[in-house]
Amino acid sequence: MRLAVASSPSPRRSLRRLSVLVVATATLLGALSSTDSAPPANAAPVLLSQGKPVTASSTENAGTPATAAVDGNAGTRWSSAASDPQWLQVDLGATSTVNQVVLNWEAAYARSFQVQTSDNASTWTSIYTTTTGTGGAQTLDVTGTGRYVRVLGTARATAYGYSLWEFQVLGTQGGNPPPPTCGSANSALNKTATASSTENAGTPASAAVDGNAGTRWASTAADPQWLQVDLGSSQTVCRVGLSWEAAYGRSFQVQVSENASTWTTVHTTTTGTGGNQGFDVSGTGRYVRVLGTVRGTNYGYSLWEFSVNTVGGTVDVPVTDPRNPDFGPNVSVFSPSTPAGEIQAKLTAVANQQHTNQFGPERFALLFKPGSYTADVNLGFYTQVAGLGLSPDDVNLNGHVRVEADWLQQGDNPNNKGNATQNFWRSAENLSVTLPAGQIERWAVSQAAPYRRMHLRGQAQLWNGGDGWASGGFIADSRIDGVIESGSQQQFYTRNSDLNGGWSGSVWNMVFQGTNGAPPQHFPNPSHTTIDQTPQVREKPFLYLNGAGEYNVFVPALRNNSRGTTWGNGAPAGESISLSQFYVVKPGSSTATVNAALAAGRNLLFTPGIHHLSESIRVTRPNTVVLGLGLATLLPDNGTAAISVSDVDGVKLAGLLVDAGPVNSPVLVEIGQAGSSANHSANPTSMHDLFIRIGGTGTLGRATVSLRVNSNNVIGDHMWLWRADHGANVAWNLNTAANGLVVNGNDVTMYGLFVEHYQEYQTIWNGNGGKTYFYQNELPYDPPNNASWSSGNGNQGWAAYKVADSVNTHQAWGLGSYAFFQANPAVVASRGFEVPNKPGVQFRDLVAVSLGGVGTITNVINNVGATANLANQVSYVVSYP
């Protein structure tokens, strides 16, 4: 087969999206149904310190007062005099239970410090102590009681004083036991409902409280209109859920009443957006109604479901039937007996809907039971196709599982749609594909598009076959029988696979690890980095059907010094967990229910959709599995982390997209608490296909750190951490995010790490013994100038990958950092990679690229490597030191 000649690759271009898509009916089915329509717990810790009286041992100057650390403004700070000790304390106003303390340090941070509580600001009790502080944004889980809380610094990490952007204390005011939780049961289910009108006999009021998300109430086309439900007795209402059909309310109120005559408003809006809405409310009454005053369309008001949650209700964790689980409406399960035409119609409908749906809310999983099929799977955004066998060969598709570059304009020609640089967020897993004679499989993808545990009987092409651009990608645990043509792929990572037909092509950074049939080591021309073995890895858990017709999740065993696939020589090693041991989480499920399930020892399976979180998902049990289907998306609404994992053995997080919410989260995913020290080498926590996004969607996203790893021996297996460079709510001062990855633990390993566009160091590595195999980075597109984008000490810009000066051992292979300073091409980054000059710190096969010559990277690593700029756009370093 002829080697495709790669055209000059180009950076991703901003997508000009015309409108935000209306949430489709299919996405909302079951969103607020029965006991799975649950509110958050009222007992979640709340922010107690903001705006409270605060004092300090000293201040550096009048511009850095103590009050700046509790004003909620991350752009102001307190700083002390340059001596030890120093302290900052806040008066909460009453004795309170303290559960969490958040410290957002400026560059001048504390190496040693304590967090203390007191009832009188005189006698202090330490509730947290460290001598190995790392600075940055720290979220500390603590247990203590007091009216006063202070941070006491005893040893500075720099020659300056102590400096905090924000000091936050979270807990329960007054120190009393937490109030009763908001129950997860839907108190309106099947209760008596009435309405001001109905459109026709097929849309009665009762249809909105029947637990069936396929039936609806609709009113006549006039204002105002209302729907009310009789709860049967007076109850304290804490949350209301509205699942709108396309005809929604622009302005409406939620009201409660004891007599259905005199009403009290507990929620009001004039900017309703429709879709799936949930509101925390506070009110008491027997009757609850939604009163629409201005329609969002020319039609009446229409609700699929109207749910009501009440205080004191139970937090029910539904039982999962492993033979007949309810995956919700966005999961399609096909069997060999399903008519081929019916299967193809569904595949085509999803493909058409998701073809250009880059930032829409729809999510889909397309699952095939063991057997043989004839089908053409054209994967669009937020779509997962997967087999339900224990081996990929248990499911065979005669046809295609493909991704095309056929929708995004390339260059200046509107008719050239060969651009694959935004083909994100989709996956193919655990299938075999037999291609029609004489045809190829096109897998034209960029980031967050894993090809896992696949067997392709034929040839693969990783681009559009013309002059198209592509910026991927990831293959693992797969067998490809024909040749792979990489074409214009700028970078690609292939791990533990069998390339029986070989590999053809390279652009900047192609890395092969533990892969049979990989090309030999030859960097930089061609840019092939080949690593013989994978030192320690666990493959991603996956859903499958056993011989008895029961769903299980298979957790592959940990492998050491491995090559090739897990399944090529028979049944894979690992553990099967019955789906009965999982809580199946659907959109609308409350975070309280999720955490109750975890506390009860259950694992989690998130179904496709947007899962709004009122508090952090707290994983505290060793060996817990958290698995997402169909790019299930977690979005924290209140500035918390989406997931926090305790410092325990063997947790698996897999198949999840985490979106930052509108309230800044200090960290979005955290593995282990600060100061974690346990050895997990025999059973590490692992993360697989974990993608984190800051902005780009219709929701403004902000987070200081996307992923922080405090535990030791953690494995990352395909991560894309992305501060959005295009889409909605994207600007230097909008979707703010300092760092993508911060590693504080020792012996942490990353396989296939993509980190892009953050505003400071993209990756910070503070732990010893770290290893990275393949790193892809683009620096931010939008720094306004070097005056506002600099890590200091005479440096211009921030490095893409920073190994702390205190680190003695670190290794990395196959790394690339690219500059495209679109906002100001005169911006300069002093270097792509910044590391200490120590014998134990070794980097191999690095590249720096000035994309189209727009921007400059002066050196590749430290002060080594030629400048990448307009005149010399690509610069390589084979070995450092």
Coordinates of C-alpha atoms in Angstrom, one line a residue, residues 435-650:
L435 CA -14.3 -4.9 6.3
P436 CA -16.0 -5.5 2.9
A437 CA -13.5 -6.7 0.3
G438 CA -11.3 -3.9 -1.1
Q439 CA -12.3 -1.3 1.5
I440 CA -10.5 0.5 4.3
E441 CA -11.5 1.6 7.7
R442 CA -11.2 5.4 8.2
W443 CA -10.5 6.5 11.8
A444 CA -9.9 10.2 11.3
V445 CA -9.9 11.5 14.9
S446 CA -8.1 13.8 17.2
Q447 CA -8.2 13.8 21.1
A448 CA -10.5 11.9 23.3
A449 CA -11.4 9.3 20.7
P450 CA -10.0 5.9 22.0
Y451 CA -9.9 2.8 19.8
R452 CA -9.7 0.1 22.5
R453 CA -9.9 -3.6 22.6
M454 CA -10.7 -3.7 18.9
H455 CA -9.9 -6.3 16.3
L456 CA -9.9 -4.9 12.8
R457 CA -9.8 -7.4 10.0
G458 CA -8.4 -5.0 7.4
Q459 CA -6.5 -1.8 6.8
A460 CA -6.9 1.4 8.8
Q461 CA -6.4 5.0 7.7
L462 CA -6.1 7.6 10.5
W463 CA -6.9 10.6 8.4
N464 CA -9.2 11.5 5.6
G465 CA -6.9 10.2 2.8
G466 CA -6.5 13.6 1.1
D467 CA -4.8 16.6 2.4
G468 CA -6.7 16.7 5.7
W469 CA -5.4 17.6 9.1
A470 CA -5.7 15.4 12.1
S471 CA -4.5 15.7 15.7
G472 CA -4.9 12.4 17.5
G473 CA -5.0 9.9 19.0
F474 CA -5.0 6.6 21.0
I475 CA -5.1 2.8 20.3
A476 CA -4.8 0.2 23.1
D477 CA -5.3 -3.5 23.6
S478 CA -6.2 -3.9 19.9
R479 CA -5.3 -6.0 16.9
I480 CA -5.1 -4.5 13.4
D481 CA -4.6 -7.2 10.7
G482 CA -3.8 -4.7 7.8
V483 CA -1.4 -1.8 7.5
I484 CA -2.2 1.4 9.4
E485 CA -1.6 4.6 7.5
S486 CA -1.2 7.6 9.8
G487 CA -1.0 10.2 7.1
S488 CA -1.3 13.7 8.5
Q489 CA -1.8 12.7 12.1
Q490 CA 0.4 15.1 14.0
Q491 CA 0.9 12.7 16.9
F492 CA -0.4 9.3 17.9
Y493 CA 0.1 6.8 20.8
T494 CA -0.3 3.1 20.4
R495 CA 0.0 0.8 23.5
N496 CA -0.1 -3.0 24.0
S497 CA -1.5 -3.8 20.6
D498 CA -0.7 -6.2 17.7
L499 CA -0.1 -4.4 14.4
N500 CA 0.0 -7.4 12.2
G501 CA 0.2 -5.3 9.0
G502 CA 2.6 -2.7 10.3
W503 CA 2.5 1.1 10.5
S504 CA 3.2 3.6 7.8
G505 CA 3.8 7.3 8.3
S506 CA 4.7 10.0 10.8
V507 CA 4.6 13.7 11.3
W508 CA 5.9 14.9 14.7
N509 CA 5.4 12.4 17.5
M510 CA 4.4 8.8 17.1
V511 CA 4.9 6.6 20.2
F512 CA 4.5 2.8 20.3
Q513 CA 4.7 0.9 23.6
G514 CA 4.5 -2.8 24.3
T515 CA 3.2 -3.2 20.7
N516 CA 4.0 -6.1 18.4
G517 CA 4.6 -5.0 14.8
A518 CA 5.5 -1.4 15.7
P519 CA 8.2 0.3 13.6
P520 CA 11.7 0.4 15.0
Q521 CA 12.9 3.3 17.2
H522 CA 13.9 6.1 14.8
F523 CA 13.5 9.6 16.1
P524 CA 13.1 12.3 14.7
N525 CA 13.0 11.2 11.1
P526 CA 10.7 9.4 11.0
S527 CA 9.5 10.5 14.4
H528 CA 9.0 7.0 15.8
T529 CA 9.5 6.4 19.5
T530 CA 9.3 2.7 20.3
I531 CA 9.3 1.3 23.8
D532 CA 9.6 -2.4 24.1
Q533 CA 7.4 -3.1 27.2
T534 CA 4.7 -1.4 29.3
P535 CA 6.0 -1.6 32.9
Q536 CA 2.7 -1.7 34.8
V537 CA -0.8 -1.2 33.4
R538 CA -4.4 -2.2 33.9
E539 CA -6.7 -2.1 30.9
K540 CA -10.0 -0.3 31.1
P541 CA -13.0 -2.1 32.8
F542 CA -15.8 -2.9 30.5
L543 CA -19.5 -4.1 30.5
Y544 CA -20.2 -7.5 29.1
L545 CA -22.9 -10.3 29.2
N546 CA -22.0 -13.7 30.6
G547 CA -23.3 -17.0 29.4
A548 CA -26.3 -16.9 31.8
G549 CA -27.5 -13.6 30.3
E550 CA -26.4 -11.4 33.2
Y551 CA -24.5 -8.1 32.8
N552 CA -21.1 -7.9 34.5
V553 CA -18.3 -5.4 34.6
F554 CA -14.9 -7.1 33.8
V555 CA -11.9 -5.5 35.5
P556 CA -8.7 -6.6 33.7
A557 CA -5.8 -7.7 35.9
L558 CA -2.8 -5.6 36.5
R559 CA 0.0 -6.5 34.1
N560 CA 3.7 -6.0 34.5
N561 CA 6.3 -5.6 31.7
S562 CA 3.7 -6.5 29.1
R563 CA 3.5 -6.7 25.3
G564 CA 0.5 -7.2 23.1
T565 CA -3.2 -7.5 23.9
T566 CA -4.9 -9.0 27.0
W567 CA -7.2 -11.2 24.9
G568 CA -5.2 -12.5 22.0
N569 CA -4.2 -15.8 23.7
G570 CA -7.5 -16.7 25.3
A571 CA -9.6 -15.5 28.2
P572 CA -8.2 -12.4 29.8
A573 CA -7.1 -12.4 33.4
G574 CA -9.1 -10.3 35.7
E575 CA -12.3 -10.1 37.9
S576 CA -16.0 -10.1 36.9
I577 CA -18.3 -8.0 39.1
S578 CA -22.1 -8.5 38.8
L579 CA -24.0 -5.5 37.7
S580 CA -26.1 -6.1 40.8
Q581 CA -23.2 -4.6 42.7
F582 CA -23.5 -1.3 40.8
Y583 CA -25.8 1.6 41.1
V584 CA -26.9 2.6 37.6
V585 CA -26.8 6.4 37.7
K586 CA -29.1 8.2 35.2
P587 CA -29.3 12.0 34.6
G588 CA -31.4 13.5 37.3
S589 CA -30.2 11.1 40.0
S590 CA -29.2 13.1 43.0
T591 CA -25.6 13.3 44.2
A592 CA -26.9 12.3 47.7
T593 CA -28.1 9.0 46.2
V594 CA -24.8 8.5 44.4
N595 CA -22.8 9.0 47.6
A596 CA -25.3 6.8 49.6
A597 CA -24.7 4.0 47.0
L598 CA -20.9 4.4 47.4
A599 CA -21.2 4.4 51.2
A600 CA -23.2 1.2 51.0
G601 CA -20.4 -0.5 49.1
R602 CA -21.8 -0.2 45.6
N603 CA -19.9 0.6 42.4
L604 CA -21.2 3.2 39.9
L605 CA -22.3 2.9 36.3
F606 CA -23.1 6.3 34.8
T607 CA -25.5 6.2 31.8
P608 CA -25.2 8.7 28.9
G609 CA -26.2 12.2 29.6
I610 CA -25.3 15.3 31.7
H611 CA -25.1 14.5 35.4
H612 CA -25.3 17.7 37.5
L613 CA -23.6 17.4 40.8
S614 CA -24.5 19.3 43.9
E615 CA -21.5 18.0 45.9
S616 CA -18.4 15.9 45.2
I617 CA -18.8 12.3 44.4
R618 CA -16.8 10.7 47.3
V619 CA -15.0 7.4 46.6
T620 CA -13.7 6.0 49.9
R621 CA -13.8 2.2 49.4
P622 CA -10.8 0.3 47.9
N623 CA -11.4 -1.3 44.5
T624 CA -14.4 0.8 43.7
V625 CA -15.3 0.9 40.0
V626 CA -16.8 4.1 38.5
L627 CA -17.6 3.5 34.9
G628 CA -19.3 5.7 32.3
L629 CA -21.2 4.8 29.2
G630 CA -21.6 7.0 26.2
L631 CA -19.3 9.8 27.3
A632 CA -21.3 10.3 30.5
T633 CA -20.6 13.8 31.7
L634 CA -20.3 15.0 35.3
L635 CA -20.8 18.7 36.0
P636 CA -20.4 20.2 39.5
D637 CA -22.8 23.1 39.9
N638 CA -21.5 24.6 43.1
G639 CA -17.7 24.9 42.8
T640 CA -16.9 21.5 44.3
A641 CA -14.8 18.7 42.9
A642 CA -16.7 16.4 40.6
I643 CA -14.9 13.3 42.1
S644 CA -12.7 13.0 45.1
V645 CA -11.0 9.6 45.8
S646 CA -9.5 8.7 49.2
D647 CA -6.0 7.4 49.5
V648 CA -7.0 3.7 49.0
D649 CA -6.0 0.8 46.8
G650 CA -7.3 -0.1 43.4

